[in-house]
Short mmCIF file of C-alpha atoms and ligand atoms in Angstrom, two decimals:
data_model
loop_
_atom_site.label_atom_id
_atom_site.label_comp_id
_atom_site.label_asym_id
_atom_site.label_seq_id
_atom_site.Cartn_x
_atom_site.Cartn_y
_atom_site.Cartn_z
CA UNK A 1 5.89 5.72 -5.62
CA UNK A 2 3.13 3.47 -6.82
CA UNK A 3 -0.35 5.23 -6.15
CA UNK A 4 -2.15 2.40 -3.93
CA UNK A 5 -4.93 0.82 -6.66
CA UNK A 6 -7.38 -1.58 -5.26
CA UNK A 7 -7.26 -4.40 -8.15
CA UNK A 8 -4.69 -6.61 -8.49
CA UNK A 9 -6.45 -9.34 -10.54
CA UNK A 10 -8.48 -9.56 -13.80
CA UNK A 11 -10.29 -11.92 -15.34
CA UNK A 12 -10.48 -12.32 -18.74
CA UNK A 13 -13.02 -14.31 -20.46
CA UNK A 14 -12.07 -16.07 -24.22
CA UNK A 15 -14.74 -18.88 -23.63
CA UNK A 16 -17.68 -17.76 -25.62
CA UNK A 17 -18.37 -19.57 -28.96
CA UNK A 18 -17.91 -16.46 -31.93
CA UNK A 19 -20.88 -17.44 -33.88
CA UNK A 20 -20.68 -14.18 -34.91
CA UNK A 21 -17.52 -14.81 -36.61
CA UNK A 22 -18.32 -18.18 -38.14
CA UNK A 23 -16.70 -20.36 -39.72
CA UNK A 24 -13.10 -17.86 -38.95
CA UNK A 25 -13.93 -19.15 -35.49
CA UNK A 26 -14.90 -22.54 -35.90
CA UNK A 27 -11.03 -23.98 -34.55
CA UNK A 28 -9.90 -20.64 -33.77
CA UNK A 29 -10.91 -18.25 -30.90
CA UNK A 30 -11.97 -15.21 -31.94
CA UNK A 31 -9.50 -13.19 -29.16
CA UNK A 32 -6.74 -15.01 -31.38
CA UNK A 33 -7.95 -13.07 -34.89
CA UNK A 34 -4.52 -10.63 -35.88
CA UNK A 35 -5.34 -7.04 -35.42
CA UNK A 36 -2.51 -6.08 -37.75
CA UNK A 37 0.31 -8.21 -36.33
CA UNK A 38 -1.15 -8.92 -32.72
CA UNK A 39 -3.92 -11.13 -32.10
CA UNK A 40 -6.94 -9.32 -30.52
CA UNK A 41 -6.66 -10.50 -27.07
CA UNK A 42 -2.87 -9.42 -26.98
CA UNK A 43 -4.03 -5.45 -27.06
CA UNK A 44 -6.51 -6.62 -23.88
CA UNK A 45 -3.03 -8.13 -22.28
CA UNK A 46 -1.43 -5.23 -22.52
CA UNK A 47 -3.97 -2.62 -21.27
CA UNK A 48 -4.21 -4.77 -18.08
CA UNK A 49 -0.62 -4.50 -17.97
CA UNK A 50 0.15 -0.51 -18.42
CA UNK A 51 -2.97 -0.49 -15.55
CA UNK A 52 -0.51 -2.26 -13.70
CA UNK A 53 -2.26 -5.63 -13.06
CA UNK A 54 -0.54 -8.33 -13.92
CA UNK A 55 -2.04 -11.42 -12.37
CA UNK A 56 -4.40 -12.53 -15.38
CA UNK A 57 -7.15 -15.40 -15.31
CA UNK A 58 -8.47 -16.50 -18.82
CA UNK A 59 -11.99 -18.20 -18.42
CA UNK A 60 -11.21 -20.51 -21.63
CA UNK A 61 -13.02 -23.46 -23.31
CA UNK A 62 -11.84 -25.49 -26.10
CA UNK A 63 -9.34 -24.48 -28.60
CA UNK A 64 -7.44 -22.86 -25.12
CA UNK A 65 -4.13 -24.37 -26.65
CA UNK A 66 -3.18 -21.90 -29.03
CA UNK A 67 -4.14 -19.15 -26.26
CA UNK A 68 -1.95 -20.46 -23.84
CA UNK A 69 0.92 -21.07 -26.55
CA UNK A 70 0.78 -17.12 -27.41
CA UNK A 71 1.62 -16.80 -23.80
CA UNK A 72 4.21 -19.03 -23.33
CA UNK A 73 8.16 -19.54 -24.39
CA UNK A 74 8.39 -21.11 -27.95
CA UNK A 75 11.57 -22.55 -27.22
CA UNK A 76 12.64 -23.63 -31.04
CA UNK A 77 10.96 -20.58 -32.79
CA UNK A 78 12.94 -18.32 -30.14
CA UNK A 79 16.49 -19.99 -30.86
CA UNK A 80 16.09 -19.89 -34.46
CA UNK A 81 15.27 -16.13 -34.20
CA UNK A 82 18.17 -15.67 -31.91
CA UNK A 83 20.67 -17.48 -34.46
CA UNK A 84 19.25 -15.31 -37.67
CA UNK A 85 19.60 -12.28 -35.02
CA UNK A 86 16.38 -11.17 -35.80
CA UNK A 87 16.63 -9.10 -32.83
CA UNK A 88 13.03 -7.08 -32.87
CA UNK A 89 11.13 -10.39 -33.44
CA UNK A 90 13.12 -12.52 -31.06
CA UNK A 91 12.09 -9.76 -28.17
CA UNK A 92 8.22 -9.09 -29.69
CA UNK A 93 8.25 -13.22 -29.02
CA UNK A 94 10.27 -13.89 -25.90
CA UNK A 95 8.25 -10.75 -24.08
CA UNK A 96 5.20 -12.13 -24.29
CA UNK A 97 5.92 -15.02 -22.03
CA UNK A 98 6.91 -12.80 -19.23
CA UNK A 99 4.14 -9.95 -19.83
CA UNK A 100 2.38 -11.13 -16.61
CA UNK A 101 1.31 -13.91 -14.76
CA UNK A 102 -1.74 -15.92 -16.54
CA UNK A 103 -3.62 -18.73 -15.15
CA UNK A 104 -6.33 -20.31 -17.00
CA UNK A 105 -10.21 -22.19 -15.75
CA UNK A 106 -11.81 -23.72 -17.99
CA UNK A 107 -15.68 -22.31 -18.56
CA UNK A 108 -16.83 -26.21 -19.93
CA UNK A 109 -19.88 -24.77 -21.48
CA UNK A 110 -20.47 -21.48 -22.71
CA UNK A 111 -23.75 -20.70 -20.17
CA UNK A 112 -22.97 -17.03 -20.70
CA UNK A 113 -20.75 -14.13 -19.71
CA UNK A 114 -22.21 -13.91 -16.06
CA UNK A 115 -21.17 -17.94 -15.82
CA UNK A 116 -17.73 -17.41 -17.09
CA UNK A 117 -16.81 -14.56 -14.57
CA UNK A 118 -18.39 -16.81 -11.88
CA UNK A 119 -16.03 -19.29 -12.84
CA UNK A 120 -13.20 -16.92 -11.42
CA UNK A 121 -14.45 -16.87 -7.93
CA UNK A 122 -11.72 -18.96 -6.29
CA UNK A 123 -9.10 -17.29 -8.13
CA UNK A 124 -10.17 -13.76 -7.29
CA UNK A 125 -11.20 -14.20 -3.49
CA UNK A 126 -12.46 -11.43 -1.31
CA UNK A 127 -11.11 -8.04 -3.78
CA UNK A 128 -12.58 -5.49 -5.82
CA UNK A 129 -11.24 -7.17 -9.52
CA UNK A 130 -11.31 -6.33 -13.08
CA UNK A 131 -13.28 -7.82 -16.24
CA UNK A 132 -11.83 -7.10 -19.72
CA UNK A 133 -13.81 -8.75 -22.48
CA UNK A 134 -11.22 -10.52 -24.50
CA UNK A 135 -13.28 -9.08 -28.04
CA UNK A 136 -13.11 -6.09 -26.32
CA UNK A 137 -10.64 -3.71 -27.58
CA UNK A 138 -10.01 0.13 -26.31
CA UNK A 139 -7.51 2.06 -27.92
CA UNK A 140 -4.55 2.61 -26.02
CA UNK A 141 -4.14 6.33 -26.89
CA UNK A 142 -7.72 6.65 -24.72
CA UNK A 143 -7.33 4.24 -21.58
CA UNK A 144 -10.35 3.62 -19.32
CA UNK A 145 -9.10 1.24 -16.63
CA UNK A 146 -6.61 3.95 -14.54
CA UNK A 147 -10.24 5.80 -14.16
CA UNK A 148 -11.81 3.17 -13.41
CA UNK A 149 -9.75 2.05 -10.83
CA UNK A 150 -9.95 5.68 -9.28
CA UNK A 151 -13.48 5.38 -9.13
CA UNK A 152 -13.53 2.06 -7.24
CA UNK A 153 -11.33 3.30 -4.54
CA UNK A 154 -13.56 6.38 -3.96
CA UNK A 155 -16.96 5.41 -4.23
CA UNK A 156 -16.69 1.45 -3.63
CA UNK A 157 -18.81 -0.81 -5.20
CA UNK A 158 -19.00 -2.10 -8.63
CA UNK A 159 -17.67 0.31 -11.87
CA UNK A 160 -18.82 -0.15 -15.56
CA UNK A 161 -17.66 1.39 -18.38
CA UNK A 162 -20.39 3.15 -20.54
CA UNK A 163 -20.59 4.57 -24.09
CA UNK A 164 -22.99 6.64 -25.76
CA UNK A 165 -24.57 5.16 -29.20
CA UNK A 166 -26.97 5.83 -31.23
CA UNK A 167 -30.60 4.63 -30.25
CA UNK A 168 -31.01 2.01 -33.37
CA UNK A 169 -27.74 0.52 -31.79
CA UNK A 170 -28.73 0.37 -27.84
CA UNK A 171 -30.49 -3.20 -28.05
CA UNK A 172 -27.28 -4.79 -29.07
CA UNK A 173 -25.50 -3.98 -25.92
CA UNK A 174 -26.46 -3.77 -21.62
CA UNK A 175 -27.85 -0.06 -20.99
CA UNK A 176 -27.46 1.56 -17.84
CA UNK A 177 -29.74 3.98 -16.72
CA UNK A 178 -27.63 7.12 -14.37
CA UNK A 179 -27.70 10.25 -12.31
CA UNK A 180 -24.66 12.45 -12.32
CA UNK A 181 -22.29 12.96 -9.72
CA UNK A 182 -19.99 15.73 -8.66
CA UNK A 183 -17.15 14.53 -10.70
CA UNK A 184 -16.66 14.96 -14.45
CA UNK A 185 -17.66 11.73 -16.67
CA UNK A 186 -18.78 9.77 -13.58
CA UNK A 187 -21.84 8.76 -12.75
CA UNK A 188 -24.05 6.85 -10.22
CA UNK A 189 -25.39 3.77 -12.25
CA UNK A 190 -29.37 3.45 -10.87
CA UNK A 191 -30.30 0.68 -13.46
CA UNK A 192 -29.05 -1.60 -16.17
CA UNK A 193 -30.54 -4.04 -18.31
CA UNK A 194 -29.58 -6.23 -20.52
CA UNK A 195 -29.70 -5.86 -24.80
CA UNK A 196 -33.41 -3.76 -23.95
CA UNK A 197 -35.62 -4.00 -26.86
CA UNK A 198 -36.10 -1.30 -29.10
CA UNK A 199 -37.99 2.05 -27.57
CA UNK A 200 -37.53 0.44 -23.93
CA UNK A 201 -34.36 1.30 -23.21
CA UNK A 202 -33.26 3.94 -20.16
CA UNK A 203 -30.89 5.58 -21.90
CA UNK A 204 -28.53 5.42 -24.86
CA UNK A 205 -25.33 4.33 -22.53
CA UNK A 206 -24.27 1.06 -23.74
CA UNK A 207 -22.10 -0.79 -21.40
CA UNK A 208 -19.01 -1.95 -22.43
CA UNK A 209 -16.58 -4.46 -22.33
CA UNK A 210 -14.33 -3.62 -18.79
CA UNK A 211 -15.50 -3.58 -15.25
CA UNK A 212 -14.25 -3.29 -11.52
CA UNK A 213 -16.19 -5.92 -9.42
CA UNK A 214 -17.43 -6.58 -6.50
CA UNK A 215 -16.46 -9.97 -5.34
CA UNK A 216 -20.38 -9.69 -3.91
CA UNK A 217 -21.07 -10.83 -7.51
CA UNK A 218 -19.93 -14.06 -7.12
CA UNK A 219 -22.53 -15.15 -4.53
CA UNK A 220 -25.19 -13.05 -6.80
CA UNK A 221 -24.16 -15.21 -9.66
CA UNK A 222 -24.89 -18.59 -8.06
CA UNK A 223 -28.61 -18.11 -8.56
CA UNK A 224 -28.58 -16.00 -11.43
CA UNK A 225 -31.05 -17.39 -14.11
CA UNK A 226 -30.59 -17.35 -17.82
CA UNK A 227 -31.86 -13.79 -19.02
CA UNK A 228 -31.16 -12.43 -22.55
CA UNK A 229 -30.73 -14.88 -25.81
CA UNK A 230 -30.82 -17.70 -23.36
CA UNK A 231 -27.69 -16.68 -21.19
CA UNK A 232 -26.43 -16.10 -17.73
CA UNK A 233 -25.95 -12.74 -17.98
CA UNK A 234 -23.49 -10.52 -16.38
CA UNK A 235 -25.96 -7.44 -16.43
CA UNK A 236 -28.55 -9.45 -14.50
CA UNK A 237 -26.64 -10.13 -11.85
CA UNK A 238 -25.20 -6.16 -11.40
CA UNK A 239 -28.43 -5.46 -11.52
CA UNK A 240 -28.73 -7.03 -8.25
CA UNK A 241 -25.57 -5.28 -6.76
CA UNK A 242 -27.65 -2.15 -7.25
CA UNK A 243 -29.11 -2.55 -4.35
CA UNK A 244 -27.50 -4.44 -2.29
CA UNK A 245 -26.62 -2.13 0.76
CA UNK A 246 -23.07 -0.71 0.30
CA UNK A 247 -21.97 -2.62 3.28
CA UNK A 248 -22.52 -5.84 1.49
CA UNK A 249 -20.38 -4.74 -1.78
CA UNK A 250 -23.48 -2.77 -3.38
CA UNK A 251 -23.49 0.40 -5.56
CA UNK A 252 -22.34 0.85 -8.86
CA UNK A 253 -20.62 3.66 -10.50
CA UNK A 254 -19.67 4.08 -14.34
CA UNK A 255 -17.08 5.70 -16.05
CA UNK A 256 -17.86 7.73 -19.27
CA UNK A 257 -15.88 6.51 -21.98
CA UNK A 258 -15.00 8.95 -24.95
CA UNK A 259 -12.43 7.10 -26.37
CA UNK A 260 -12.02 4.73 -29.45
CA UNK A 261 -13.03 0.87 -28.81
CA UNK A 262 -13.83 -2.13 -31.46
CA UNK A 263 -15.80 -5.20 -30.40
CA UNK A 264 -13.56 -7.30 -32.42
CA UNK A 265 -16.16 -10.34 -32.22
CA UNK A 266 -17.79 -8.19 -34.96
CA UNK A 267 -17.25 -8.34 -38.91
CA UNK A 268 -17.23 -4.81 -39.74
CA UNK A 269 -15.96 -3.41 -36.62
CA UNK A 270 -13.18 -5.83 -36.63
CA UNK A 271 -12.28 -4.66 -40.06
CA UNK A 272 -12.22 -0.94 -38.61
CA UNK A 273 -9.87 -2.00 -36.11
CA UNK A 274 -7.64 -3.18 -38.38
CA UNK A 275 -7.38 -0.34 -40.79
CA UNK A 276 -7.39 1.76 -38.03
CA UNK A 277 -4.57 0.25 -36.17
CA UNK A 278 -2.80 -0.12 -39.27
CA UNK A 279 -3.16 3.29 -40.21
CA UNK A 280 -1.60 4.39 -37.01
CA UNK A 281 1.47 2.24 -37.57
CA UNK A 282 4.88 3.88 -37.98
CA UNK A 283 5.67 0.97 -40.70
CA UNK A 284 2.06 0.72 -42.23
CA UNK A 285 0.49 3.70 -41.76
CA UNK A 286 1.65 5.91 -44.67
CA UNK A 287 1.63 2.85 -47.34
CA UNK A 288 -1.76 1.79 -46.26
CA UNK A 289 -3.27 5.40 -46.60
CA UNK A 290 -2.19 5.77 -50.17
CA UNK A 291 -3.52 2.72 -51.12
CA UNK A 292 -6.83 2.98 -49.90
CA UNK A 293 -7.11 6.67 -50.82
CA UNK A 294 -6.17 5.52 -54.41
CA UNK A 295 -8.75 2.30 -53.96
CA UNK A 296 -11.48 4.48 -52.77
CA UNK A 297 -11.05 6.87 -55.77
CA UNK A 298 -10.98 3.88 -58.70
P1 UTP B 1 -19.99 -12.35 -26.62
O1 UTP B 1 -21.45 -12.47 -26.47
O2 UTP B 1 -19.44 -11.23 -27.43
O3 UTP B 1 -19.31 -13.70 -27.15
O4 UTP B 1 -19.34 -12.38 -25.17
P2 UTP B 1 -19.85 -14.87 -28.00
O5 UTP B 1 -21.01 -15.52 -27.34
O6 UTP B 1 -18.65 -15.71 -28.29
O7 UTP B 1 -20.27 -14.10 -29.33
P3 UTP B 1 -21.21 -14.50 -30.55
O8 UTP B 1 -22.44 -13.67 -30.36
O9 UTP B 1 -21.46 -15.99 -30.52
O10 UTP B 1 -20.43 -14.10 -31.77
C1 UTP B 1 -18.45 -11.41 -24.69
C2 UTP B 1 -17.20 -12.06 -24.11
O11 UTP B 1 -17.53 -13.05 -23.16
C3 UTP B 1 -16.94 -14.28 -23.47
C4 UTP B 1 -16.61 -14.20 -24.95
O12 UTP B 1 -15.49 -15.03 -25.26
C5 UTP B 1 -16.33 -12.73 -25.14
O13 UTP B 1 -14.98 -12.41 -24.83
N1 UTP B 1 -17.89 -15.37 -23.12
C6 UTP B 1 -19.17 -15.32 -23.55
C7 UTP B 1 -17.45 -16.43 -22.36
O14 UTP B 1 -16.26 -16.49 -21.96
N2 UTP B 1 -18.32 -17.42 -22.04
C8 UTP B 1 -19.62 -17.40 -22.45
O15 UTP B 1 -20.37 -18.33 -22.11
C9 UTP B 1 -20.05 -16.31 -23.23
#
C-alpha cells in the first residue's frame, strides 16, 4: 500500500529570463536545453513523478509553446515513428504526454522566484506542496523529495533542501542558518537569507532548488518586497514563515542533501551535467570515456 504523503501538487517554475545563458536562451527556455537526449526540465518531470506527484503546474512566460509541446501528443511525428516501427522512440515520445497531469499560469513578468510561486496559489489551495526549480537538476541515483516529504508530515511546516559549499560560493545561493535535530541529516532551519554577501553569511548551507510549502506562503508573498538583485524573492518570504506560530503554517525544517545536483541555468555546471549524464549512459558512457580520456591526454 501507498505510504500516505502529504503533497500531491508541485509547482514548477520555467518563467525566469536565463540571462545567464544568453543568447542559447534568447527564443529558447533554458529548462528546454538537452541534457544528453532529454531536455533539462524533463529530469525535474520525472523526479516529481517517481515521488509520486503527478499533478504538475509550470509558472511559464513567453516561449511556453515549445514547453507545452514536449508535453503533449505529436500526433504526425508519433505515426511516422509507429510506421518505421521505431519502437523505443515511438514509446520515449508517446510517454511523455501521459507522464502526469500539467497545467500551466502564465508568470507575465519575471518579478522573481517568490512572484512566480505566488502565481500558483489558486492552483495549489490549502496543502503542504512542492517547488522544483525547473534549472534545478538532482541526480536520480540520490533523490531528495521522498525525504522531504517525510519531513513535512512529521514536523509540519515548510522543508528546504540544503547543501554544503564552499564559503567563496555561499553568496551565489539563499543560506540557511540551523540547529540539529534528533534525526540524521535534518535540521531545524532558524534563519535564511538570501545570496548574503561575502563574510556575512550564517553558514555555508546553500539552499537549493526543491521545497515542501506551506500554503501560509502565499498570503506572505502578497506583500513581499523586492529583496536581492531587484527580485521578489522566495527566501524573503520563508524567512517570514520562520516565525510564524506553527499553528498558522510556521516552522521550517531542511533536509541535508549529499547527493549530486547541477543548476543547469549555469555554463559550466550545465556542461558537467552533461558529461556526467552521458558518462553514466549504457549507450554513451563507455565511447564518451575513451574519448575524453584520449582528449585530455593530447
Ligand atoms: P534563476 O534566478 O536561476 O532564473 O531562477 P533566471 O532569473 O532565469 O536566471 P538568470 O540569472 O537570468 O540566468 C530559478 C528558477 O526560477 C524561475 C527560473 O525559470 C528558474 O527555474 N523563475 C525565476 C521564474 O519562474 N520567474 C522569475 O521571475 C524568476
Amino acid at each position: 500500500m501507498e505510504k500516505s504523503r502529504s503533497v500531491h501538487k508541485a509547482v514548477i517554475p520555467v518563467a525566469g529570463l536565463g540571462t545567464r545563458f544568453l543568447p542559447a536562451t534568447k527564443a529558447t527556455p533554458k529548462e528546454m536545453l538537452p541534457v544528453v537526449d532529454k531536455p533539462a526540465i524533463q529530469y525535474v518531470v520525472e523526479e516529481a513523478v517517481a515521488a509520486g506527484v503527478k499533478d504538475l503546474l509550470f509558472v511559464t512566460g513567453r516561449n511556453k509553446d515549445t514547453l507545452e509541446n514536449h508535453f503533449d501528443h505529436a500526433p504526425n511525428l508519433e505515426r511516422t515513428l509507429a510506421e518505421r516501427g521505431a519502437n523505443d522512440l515511438y514509446k520515449s515520445v508517446v510517454e511523455l504526454a501521459d507522464l502526469a497531469r500539467i497545467h500551466y499560469v502564465r508568470q507575465g513578468n519575471p518579478l522573481g522566484l517568490g512572484h512566480a510561486v505566488g502565481m500558483a496559489k489558486e492552483h495549489v489551495g490549502d496543502e503542504p506542496f512542492a517547488v522544483l526549480l525547473g534549472d534545478d537538476l538532482v541526480d536520480e541515483r540520490t533523490p531528495i523529495l521522498p525525504k522531504m516529504f517525510e519531513t513535512q508530515t512529521k514536523f509540519g511546516g515548510t522543508v528546504l533542501a540544503l547543501m554544503e559549499v564552499p564559503s567563496d560560493q555561499i553568496h551565489l545561493y539563499g543560506c540557511a542558518a540551523i540547529k540539529e535535530t534528533n534525526e540524521t541529516d535534518v535540521v531545524q532551519v532558524t534563519s535564511v537569507v538570501e545570496k548574503p554577501k561575502a563574510g556575512n553569511a550564517p553558514s555555508n548551507y546553500a539552499v537549493i532548488g526543491r521545497y515542501v510549502l506551506d500554503p501560509a506562503i502565499f498570503k506572505i508573498l502578497e506583500t513581499t518586497q523586492p529583496g536581492a538583485g531587484g527580485e521578489i524573492q522566495l527566501t524573503d518570504a520563508i524567512a517570514k514563515l520562520i516565525d510564524l506560530p506553527t499553528a498558522q503554517g510556521g516552522g521550517v525544517h531542511a533536509v541535508i542533501f549529499r547527493g549530486k545536483r547541477y543548476d543547469t541555468g549555469d555554463k559550466l555546471s550545465y556542461l558537467k551535467s552533461v558529461v556526467s549524464i552521458a558518462l553514466d549512459r549504457k549507450d554513451l558512457g563507455d565511447d564518451l570515456r575513451t574519448w575524453l580520456k584520449s582528449y585530455l591526454s593530447e
